Coordinates of C-alpha atoms in Angstrom, one line a residue:
X1 CA -6.6 -14.1 -140.4
X2 CA -2.3 -14.1 -142.0
X3 CA 0.4 -13.3 -139.6
X4 CA 0.3 -9.6 -140.5
X5 CA -2.9 -9.3 -139.3
X6 CA -2.0 -11.4 -135.9
X7 CA 0.7 -9.1 -135.6
X8 CA -1.7 -6.1 -135.7
X9 CA -4.7 -7.2 -133.5
X10 CA -1.7 -8.4 -131.0
X11 CA -0.1 -4.5 -130.8
X12 CA -4.1 -3.0 -130.5
X13 CA -5.2 -5.3 -127.5
X14 CA -2.1 -4.7 -125.6
X15 CA -1.8 -0.8 -126.0
X16 CA -5.9 -1.2 -125.4
X17 CA -5.2 -3.3 -122.3
X18 CA -2.5 -1.0 -121.1
X19 CA -5.0 1.7 -121.6
X20 CA -7.8 0.3 -119.5
X21 CA -5.3 -0.6 -116.6
X22 CA -3.3 2.9 -116.8
X23 CA -4.2 4.2 -113.3
X24 CA -1.9 1.3 -112.2
X25 CA 1.2 2.6 -114.4
X26 CA 4.1 4.6 -112.8
X27 CA 3.8 6.9 -115.0
X28 CA -0.2 8.2 -114.2
X29 CA 1.2 7.0 -111.6
X30 CA 3.9 9.4 -110.6
X31 CA 1.9 12.3 -112.0
X32 CA -1.7 10.8 -110.0
X33 CA 0.7 11.4 -106.9
X34 CA 1.8 14.7 -107.3
X35 CA -1.6 16.6 -108.5
X36 CA -2.3 14.6 -104.6
X37 CA 0.5 16.4 -103.0
X38 CA -0.2 20.2 -104.6
X39 CA -3.4 20.3 -103.9
X40 CA -2.6 19.3 -100.0
X41 CA -0.1 22.0 -100.2
X42 CA -2.4 24.4 -102.2
X43 CA -5.3 24.0 -99.5
X44 CA -2.4 24.1 -96.6
X45 CA -1.4 27.3 -97.6
X46 CA -4.8 28.6 -98.5
X47 CA -5.6 27.4 -94.3
X48 CA -2.2 29.5 -93.2
X49 CA -3.1 32.9 -94.9
X50 CA -6.0 32.7 -94.3
X51 CA -7.2 33.1 -97.9
X52 CA -10.7 31.3 -99.8
X53 CA -10.9 31.4 -103.6
X54 CA -14.1 32.8 -104.5
X55 CA -14.9 30.3 -106.8
X56 CA -15.2 28.2 -105.0
X57 CA -18.8 27.5 -104.7
X58 CA -18.3 27.7 -108.3
X59 CA -17.1 24.2 -109.3
X60 CA -20.0 21.9 -110.8
X61 CA -19.6 18.8 -109.5
X62 CA -23.0 16.9 -110.9
X63 CA -20.5 17.7 -114.5
X64 CA -17.4 16.4 -113.5
X65 CA -19.1 13.5 -111.7
X66 CA -21.1 12.9 -115.4
X67 CA -17.8 12.8 -117.0
X68 CA -16.2 10.6 -114.4
X69 CA -19.1 7.8 -115.3
X70 CA -18.7 8.3 -119.0
X71 CA -15.7 7.4 -118.8
X72 CA -16.0 4.2 -116.6
X73 CA -18.9 3.2 -119.3
X74 CA -16.9 3.6 -121.6
X75 CA -14.1 2.0 -120.5
X76 CA -16.0 -1.4 -119.4
X77 CA -18.2 -1.4 -122.7
X78 CA -14.8 -1.5 -124.5
X79 CA -13.4 -4.2 -121.9
X80 CA -16.7 -6.2 -123.4
X81 CA -16.5 -5.3 -127.0
X82 CA -12.7 -6.8 -126.4
X83 CA -13.1 -10.0 -124.4
X84 CA -16.1 -11.2 -126.6
X85 CA -13.7 -10.7 -129.2
X86 CA -11.2 -12.8 -127.9
X87 CA -13.5 -15.8 -126.8
X88 CA -14.5 -15.2 -130.3
X89 CA -11.4 -16.3 -131.3
X90 CA -10.7 -18.3 -129.4
X91 CA -13.7 -20.4 -131.2
X92 CA -12.2 -20.5 -134.3
X93 CA -15.4 -17.9 -134.6
X94 CA -13.2 -14.5 -136.5
X95 CA -16.6 -13.3 -138.3
X96 CA -17.8 -12.5 -134.6
X97 CA -13.7 -11.9 -133.3
X98 CA -13.9 -10.0 -135.6
X99 CA -16.9 -7.9 -135.7
X100 CA -16.8 -7.6 -131.8
X101 CA -12.8 -6.4 -132.1
X102 CA -14.3 -3.2 -134.6
X103 CA -16.4 -2.1 -132.3
X104 CA -14.1 -2.9 -129.9
X105 CA -11.2 0.1 -131.9
X106 CA -14.0 2.7 -131.7
X107 CA -14.8 2.3 -128.2
X108 CA -11.7 3.0 -127.7
X109 CA -11.9 6.3 -130.3
X110 CA -14.1 8.2 -127.8
X111 CA -11.7 8.1 -125.0
X112 CA -10.4 10.5 -126.2
X113 CA -6.5 10.6 -124.9
X114 CA -4.3 13.1 -123.6
X115 CA -1.0 13.7 -125.8
X116 CA 0.8 12.4 -123.4
X117 CA -0.6 9.2 -123.0
X118 CA -0.2 8.9 -127.4
X119 CA 3.3 9.5 -126.5
X120 CA 3.6 7.0 -123.9
X121 CA 1.9 4.3 -125.7
X122 CA 3.6 4.7 -129.1
X123 CA 7.0 4.2 -126.9
X124 CA 5.3 0.7 -125.6
X125 CA 3.9 -0.1 -129.5
X126 CA 7.7 0.6 -130.7
X127 CA 8.8 -2.3 -128.0
X128 CA 5.8 -4.9 -128.9
X129 CA 6.7 -4.7 -132.6
X130 CA 10.5 -5.0 -131.3
X131 CA 9.7 -7.9 -129.2
X132 CA 7.1 -9.3 -132.6
X133 CA 10.8 -9.0 -134.2
X134 CA 12.8 -11.6 -131.9
X135 CA 10.7 -14.1 -131.4
X136 CA 10.0 -14.6 -134.8
X137 CA 13.7 -14.7 -135.5
X138 CA 13.0 -11.2 -137.6
X139 CA 15.8 -9.4 -135.8
X140 CA 16.9 -6.1 -137.8
X141 CA 20.4 -6.1 -135.4
X142 CA 21.3 -9.6 -136.1
X143 CA 25.0 -8.3 -135.3
X144 CA 23.8 -8.2 -131.9
X145 CA 23.8 -11.6 -130.5
X146 CA 26.2 -12.7 -133.1
X147 CA 29.5 -10.3 -130.9
X148 CA 31.5 -13.1 -128.9
X149 CA 30.6 -11.6 -125.3
X150 CA 27.1 -12.6 -126.5
X151 CA 27.5 -16.9 -126.5
X152 CA 29.6 -16.3 -123.1
X153 CA 27.9 -15.2 -119.7
X154 CA 30.7 -13.6 -117.3
X155 CA 30.8 -16.0 -114.1
X156 CA 32.8 -12.6 -112.5
X157 CA 30.9 -11.5 -109.4
X158 CA 31.5 -11.2 -105.5
X159 CA 33.4 -14.0 -104.8
X160 CA 31.9 -13.5 -100.7
X161 CA 28.2 -14.6 -102.7
X162 CA 29.7 -16.3 -104.6
X163 CA 31.6 -18.7 -101.9
X164 CA 28.5 -18.6 -99.5
X165 CA 26.1 -20.1 -102.7
X166 CA 29.4 -22.6 -103.3
X167 CA 29.4 -24.1 -100.0
X168 CA 25.6 -23.8 -99.6
X169 CA 25.4 -26.0 -102.5
X170 CA 27.8 -28.2 -101.3
X171 CA 26.5 -29.3 -98.3
X172 CA 23.6 -30.9 -96.3
X173 CA 20.2 -30.9 -98.3
X174 CA 21.2 -28.3 -100.3
X175 CA 23.5 -30.8 -101.8
X176 CA 21.1 -33.9 -102.1
X177 CA 19.3 -31.2 -104.1
X178 CA 21.8 -30.4 -106.8
X179 CA 22.9 -33.9 -106.7
X180 CA 19.5 -34.8 -108.4
X181 CA 19.3 -32.1 -110.4
X182 CA 22.2 -32.8 -112.3
X183 CA 21.6 -36.3 -112.9
X184 CA 18.1 -35.5 -114.3
X185 CA 19.9 -33.3 -116.6
X186 CA 21.8 -35.7 -118.4
X187 CA 18.0 -37.0 -119.8
X188 CA 17.7 -32.8 -120.8
X189 CA 20.9 -31.9 -121.8
X190 CA 21.6 -33.3 -125.7
X191 CA 18.2 -31.3 -126.4
X192 CA 18.8 -27.9 -124.7
X193 CA 22.4 -27.5 -126.1
X194 CA 21.1 -28.2 -129.2
X195 CA 18.3 -25.5 -129.3
X196 CA 20.3 -23.1 -127.6
X197 CA 22.7 -23.5 -130.6
X198 CA 20.0 -22.6 -133.3
X199 CA 19.1 -19.3 -131.5
X200 CA 22.6 -18.3 -131.0
X201 CA 22.8 -18.6 -127.0
X202 CA 25.2 -19.1 -124.1
X203 CA 25.3 -23.0 -123.6
X204 CA 26.0 -22.6 -119.7
X205 CA 21.8 -21.5 -120.0
X206 CA 21.7 -25.1 -119.9
X207 CA 22.2 -25.2 -116.5
X208 CA 19.3 -22.6 -115.4
X209 CA 16.7 -25.5 -114.5
X210 CA 18.7 -25.9 -111.5
X211 CA 18.1 -23.1 -109.8
X212 CA 15.3 -22.8 -111.8
X213 CA 13.2 -25.8 -111.1
X214 CA 16.2 -28.4 -110.4
X215 CA 15.2 -30.1 -113.9
X216 CA 12.2 -31.2 -112.0
X217 CA 9.4 -31.1 -115.3
X218 CA 6.8 -31.4 -113.3
X219 CA 7.6 -28.7 -110.7
X220 CA 4.6 -25.7 -110.2
X221 CA 5.6 -22.4 -108.0
X222 CA 3.4 -20.5 -105.9
X223 CA 3.1 -18.1 -108.4
X224 CA 2.2 -21.0 -110.6
X225 CA 5.0 -21.1 -113.2
X226 CA 5.5 -24.7 -114.5
X227 CA 7.6 -26.6 -115.8
X228 CA 11.3 -27.4 -116.0
X229 CA 11.7 -23.5 -116.6
X230 CA 9.0 -22.4 -114.2
X231 CA 7.5 -20.5 -117.5
X232 CA 3.9 -18.1 -116.5
X233 CA 0.9 -19.3 -118.6
X234 CA 1.2 -15.6 -120.1
X235 CA 4.4 -15.6 -120.7
X236 CA 4.4 -19.5 -122.3
X237 CA 1.0 -17.4 -124.7
X238 CA 2.8 -14.4 -125.6
X239 CA 5.5 -17.0 -126.6
X240 CA 3.7 -19.9 -128.9
X241 CA 2.5 -22.6 -125.8
X242 CA -0.6 -23.7 -125.9
X243 CA -2.4 -23.9 -122.7
X244 CA -5.4 -24.7 -122.1
X245 CA -7.6 -27.5 -120.5
X246 CA -6.6 -30.2 -123.3
X247 CA -2.6 -29.6 -123.1
X248 CA -0.1 -27.5 -121.2
X249 CA 3.3 -27.2 -123.4
X250 CA 5.2 -25.8 -120.5
X251 CA 5.5 -29.2 -119.2
X252 CA 6.9 -30.4 -123.5
X253 CA 10.1 -30.1 -122.5
X254 CA 11.8 -29.4 -126.0
X255 CA 8.8 -26.5 -126.4
X256 CA 8.7 -25.3 -122.8
X257 CA 13.2 -24.9 -123.9
X258 CA 12.4 -23.7 -127.5
X259 CA 10.2 -20.8 -125.7
X260 CA 12.8 -20.0 -122.9
X261 CA 15.6 -20.3 -125.5
X262 CA 13.6 -16.9 -127.0
X263 CA 12.4 -15.3 -123.8
X264 CA 15.9 -15.4 -123.3
X265 CA 17.9 -14.0 -126.7
X266 CA 14.8 -11.6 -126.2
X267 CA 15.9 -9.6 -123.0
X268 CA 19.3 -10.0 -124.0
X269 CA 18.5 -8.0 -126.9
X270 CA 16.5 -5.3 -124.9
X271 CA 19.0 -5.0 -122.3
X272 CA 22.5 -6.0 -124.0
X273 CA 24.2 -7.7 -120.8
X274 CA 23.6 -11.5 -119.5
X275 CA 23.3 -10.9 -116.0
X276 CA 20.7 -8.7 -116.3
X277 CA 18.8 -10.8 -119.0
X278 CA 19.4 -13.7 -116.5
X279 CA 17.6 -11.1 -113.7
X280 CA 15.6 -10.1 -116.3
X281 CA 14.3 -13.7 -116.4
X282 CA 13.4 -14.2 -112.6
X283 CA 11.5 -10.4 -112.6
X284 CA 10.5 -9.5 -116.2
X285 CA 11.7 -7.3 -118.2
X286 CA 9.2 -4.5 -116.7
X287 CA 10.2 -5.3 -113.0
X288 CA 13.6 -4.9 -113.3
X289 CA 13.7 -1.9 -115.8
X290 CA 11.3 0.3 -112.9
X291 CA 14.2 -1.2 -110.5
X292 CA 17.2 -0.1 -112.8
X293 CA 15.5 3.5 -113.3
X294 CA 15.2 3.7 -109.8
X295 CA 18.3 3.2 -108.0
X296 CA 19.4 4.9 -111.5
X297 CA 22.3 2.0 -111.4
X298 CA 23.4 0.1 -114.8
X299 CA 24.3 -3.6 -113.3
X300 CA 22.4 -6.1 -111.2
X301 CA 25.6 -5.7 -108.0
X302 CA 24.4 -1.6 -108.1
X303 CA 21.0 -2.3 -107.5
X304 CA 21.6 -5.2 -105.0
X305 CA 23.7 -2.4 -102.7
X306 CA 21.1 0.3 -103.4
X307 CA 18.3 -2.4 -102.1
X308 CA 16.6 -2.0 -105.2
X309 CA 16.1 -5.9 -105.8
X310 CA 13.4 -8.0 -104.4
X311 CA 15.5 -10.2 -102.5
X312 CA 15.0 -13.5 -104.6
X313 CA 16.3 -11.2 -107.7
X314 CA 19.2 -10.3 -105.6
X315 CA 20.5 -14.1 -105.6
X316 CA 19.7 -15.4 -109.0
X317 CA 23.0 -14.4 -110.7
X318 CA 25.2 -15.3 -107.7
X319 CA 23.1 -19.3 -108.0
X320 CA 23.4 -19.4 -111.6
X321 CA 27.1 -19.0 -111.6
X322 CA 27.4 -21.3 -108.6
X323 CA 25.8 -23.6 -110.1
X324 CA 27.4 -23.6 -113.2
X325 CA 30.5 -23.7 -111.8
X326 CA 29.6 -26.8 -109.4
X327 CA 27.7 -28.4 -112.6
X328 CA 31.4 -28.1 -115.3
X329 CA 33.7 -29.4 -112.2
X330 CA 31.2 -32.0 -110.0
X331 CA 33.2 -33.3 -108.3
X332 CA 36.0 -30.4 -107.3
X333 CA 32.5 -29.1 -105.1
X334 CA 32.3 -32.6 -103.9
X335 CA 29.1 -34.3 -106.0
X336 CA 31.3 -37.9 -107.2
X337 CA 29.9 -41.5 -108.9
X338 CA 26.7 -38.9 -110.7
X339 CA 24.5 -41.9 -112.0
X340 CA 23.9 -38.7 -114.7
X341 CA 19.9 -40.0 -115.9
X342 CA 19.8 -41.7 -120.1
X343 CA 19.1 -38.5 -122.9
X344 CA 15.5 -38.9 -123.8
X345 CA 14.6 -40.5 -126.7
X346 CA 11.8 -41.2 -128.6
X347 CA 10.1 -41.4 -132.1
X348 CA 7.2 -38.8 -133.1
X349 CA 3.9 -38.7 -135.6
X350 CA 2.0 -36.4 -136.4
X351 CA -2.0 -36.4 -135.3
X352 CA -4.8 -34.4 -136.9
X353 CA -7.8 -36.3 -134.4
X354 CA -8.5 -36.8 -130.7
X355 CA -7.2 -40.3 -130.0
X356 CA -7.6 -41.7 -126.3
X357 CA -4.5 -42.5 -124.9
X358 CA -5.4 -46.0 -124.1
X359 CA -6.1 -46.6 -127.5
X360 CA -2.2 -44.4 -128.5
X361 CA -0.9 -47.0 -126.5
X362 CA -2.3 -50.1 -127.3
X363 CA -1.3 -49.5 -130.8
X364 CA 2.5 -48.8 -129.6
X365 CA 2.3 -51.7 -127.5
X366 CA 3.0 -50.0 -124.7
X367 CA 1.0 -48.7 -121.3
X368 CA -1.2 -45.2 -121.1
X369 CA 1.6 -44.8 -118.0
X370 CA 4.7 -44.9 -120.7
X371 CA 2.2 -42.6 -123.1
X372 CA 2.2 -39.8 -120.4
X373 CA 5.5 -39.4 -119.3
X374 CA 6.1 -39.2 -122.2
X375 CA 4.2 -36.3 -123.5
X376 CA 3.8 -34.6 -120.2
X377 CA 2.1 -32.0 -122.0
X378 CA -1.3 -33.8 -122.5
X379 CA -3.5 -33.1 -118.9
X380 CA -6.9 -35.5 -120.4
X381 CA -7.3 -39.1 -121.7
X382 CA -6.7 -38.1 -124.5
X383 CA -5.0 -36.1 -127.2
X384 CA -5.6 -32.3 -127.7
X385 CA -9.3 -31.0 -128.9
X386 CA -8.9 -29.2 -131.7
X387 CA -5.1 -29.2 -131.9
X388 CA -4.0 -29.7 -135.7
X389 CA -0.7 -31.4 -136.0
X390 CA -0.5 -32.0 -132.6
X391 CA 3.2 -33.9 -131.5
X392 CA 2.5 -37.6 -130.2
X393 CA 5.1 -38.8 -128.3
X394 CA 6.0 -42.9 -128.5
X395 CA 8.8 -45.1 -127.5
X396 CA 11.8 -45.4 -129.7
X397 CA 11.2 -47.9 -132.6
X398 CA 7.5 -48.0 -132.4
X399 CA 6.6 -45.2 -134.2
X400 CA 5.9 -48.0 -137.5
X401 CA 4.2 -50.5 -135.5
X402 CA 2.2 -47.4 -133.9
X403 CA 0.7 -46.7 -138.0
X404 CA -0.1 -49.7 -138.8
X405 CA -1.9 -50.4 -135.5
X406 CA -4.1 -46.8 -135.4
X407 CA -5.3 -47.9 -139.0
X408 CA -6.6 -50.8 -137.9
X409 CA -8.9 -49.2 -135.3
X410 CA -12.8 -48.7 -136.3
X411 CA -13.3 -45.9 -132.4
X412 CA -10.2 -43.6 -131.9
X413 CA -12.4 -41.9 -128.6
X414 CA -14.2 -44.9 -127.3
X415 CA -15.1 -43.3 -124.6
X416 CA -18.5 -42.2 -124.2
X417 CA -17.2 -38.8 -123.4
X418 CA -17.3 -36.3 -120.4
X419 CA -18.9 -34.0 -117.7
X420 CA -18.1 -31.3 -116.2
X421 CA -19.4 -31.8 -112.6
X422 CA -19.3 -29.4 -109.6
X423 CA -18.6 -31.2 -106.0
X424 CA -21.4 -30.8 -103.5
X425 CA -21.2 -30.3 -99.9
X426 CA -20.6 -34.0 -98.2
X427 CA -19.4 -35.1 -101.6
X428 CA -16.7 -37.8 -101.8
X429 CA -14.9 -40.0 -104.8
X430 CA -16.3 -42.8 -104.1
X431 CA -20.6 -41.2 -104.2
X432 CA -19.4 -39.5 -107.7
X433 CA -18.2 -43.0 -108.7
X434 CA -20.9 -45.1 -108.2
X435 CA -23.7 -41.8 -109.6
X436 CA -21.9 -41.9 -112.8
X437 CA -21.3 -45.5 -113.1
X438 CA -17.8 -45.3 -112.9
X439 CA -14.4 -45.5 -110.3
X440 CA -12.3 -43.4 -108.8
X441 CA -9.8 -43.9 -109.8
X442 CA -10.4 -43.6 -113.4
X443 CA -11.8 -40.0 -111.4
X444 CA -8.4 -39.2 -110.7
X445 CA -6.7 -40.1 -114.2
X446 CA -8.8 -37.8 -115.8
X447 CA -8.6 -35.5 -112.9
X448 CA -5.2 -35.3 -112.4
X449 CA -4.8 -32.5 -109.7
X450 CA -6.5 -34.7 -107.2
X451 CA -4.0 -36.9 -106.8
X452 CA -2.4 -34.2 -104.9
X453 CA -5.4 -33.5 -103.1
X454 CA -6.0 -35.6 -99.5
X455 CA -10.4 -34.3 -99.8
X456 CA -12.9 -32.6 -102.8
X457 CA -13.1 -29.0 -102.3
X458 CA -17.3 -28.0 -102.6
X459 CA -17.7 -26.2 -105.7
X460 CA -14.9 -27.8 -107.2
X461 CA -15.1 -28.7 -111.2
X462 CA -14.6 -32.1 -111.9
X463 CA -14.1 -34.1 -115.0
X464 CA -16.0 -37.0 -115.4
X465 CA -16.3 -40.0 -117.9
X466 CA -19.6 -41.9 -117.8
X467 CA -19.3 -45.7 -117.7
X468 CA -21.4 -47.0 -120.2
X469 CA -24.3 -48.3 -118.0
X470 CA -24.5 -44.5 -117.0
X471 CA -26.0 -44.2 -119.9
X472 CA -28.2 -47.2 -120.2
X473 CA -30.0 -45.7 -117.0

């Protein structure tokens, strides 16, 4: 499918998603609650004055039930066709995807939207098109990002609140965490600043990972946000990151930084204010816009004063400003003798085949541990399956020797494949390893989550590469 068709598909799928779940939208909730309240008020009046509607018994309940059931059936069928189309797309089966997709559109057409619903969805369509243009650098209002104030984030905020956060970050356990974050930032600073300049964004945004992750690229939040920039899966995929069994590019510092830059640029274009844009990065743009409408506020401080923001979002901007002030003048706040990490450097080769990381390490004259450290997005034991032009990072200065050695390798993925095994009650790692003629450490290597687990969980799915003796039983 060409780019235009992909965008059309994306728009229609997103509109369909809104349609399928429109009972949860605030627009619908408002009218639903209003209708329910009108009914309650009417019944109350009728009871008080003794009025009985003459046509109450004439309502044909079975007919109403039949219409509701028909609507539900159509929505469920549309949902099935959409899932089939997405599944086929994921398998690169575009013929089946196209067929299921057209059935999905036909089913949507049978839902008979009300005029106000059409208007509501078309507004969403306009927003989606604007976002697609922004993400891909096609914004027609580029002057919006070329203004001087677009390149500077105001450090003005309630002085008492700011001082409280600076003090909190400068003493005790919090100060140790901030120190660690500042030292880690040396590894990523040059790369982040380069990308921010590329996207014409304020360079102070380089300090945002301090409050997001303490510059810990491996952190996973309770909400399942991942990486240095704490990106959710759906957001990452919308920004072009690959997230699947083989790879999670939210863990790739360069690609995640580029995705975060795209999103921050989009938020500023949408909200025209960096404090609001930063709050939206934490809250989500739709959540923040609802908060603004609910509180009739136009700034973060106004929403805070009217208690319209979640506590975490209320604190987000002052936390960021405090972090920027400390990062720019660490000694002023007691952070002396900082040992900044060296900037990350590596060689890059483009890989089109699945290669076992042991083979990669051997050909680059290094270890699997080093390869995994340089390629944190790789989740499996090999380079990702079905990923053309994967950028594999190697220790700096090893590209030539790697290419020379890899050309001599006859078997790039010598492991005998993998088996998905569902854990049963009473299973333990050593028992499973014996069954598949492998070792517990090998199973842990292919299932990174096990390193954080104390016990196996029933029905947990493990990926196991059986030993060669398993196939000769």
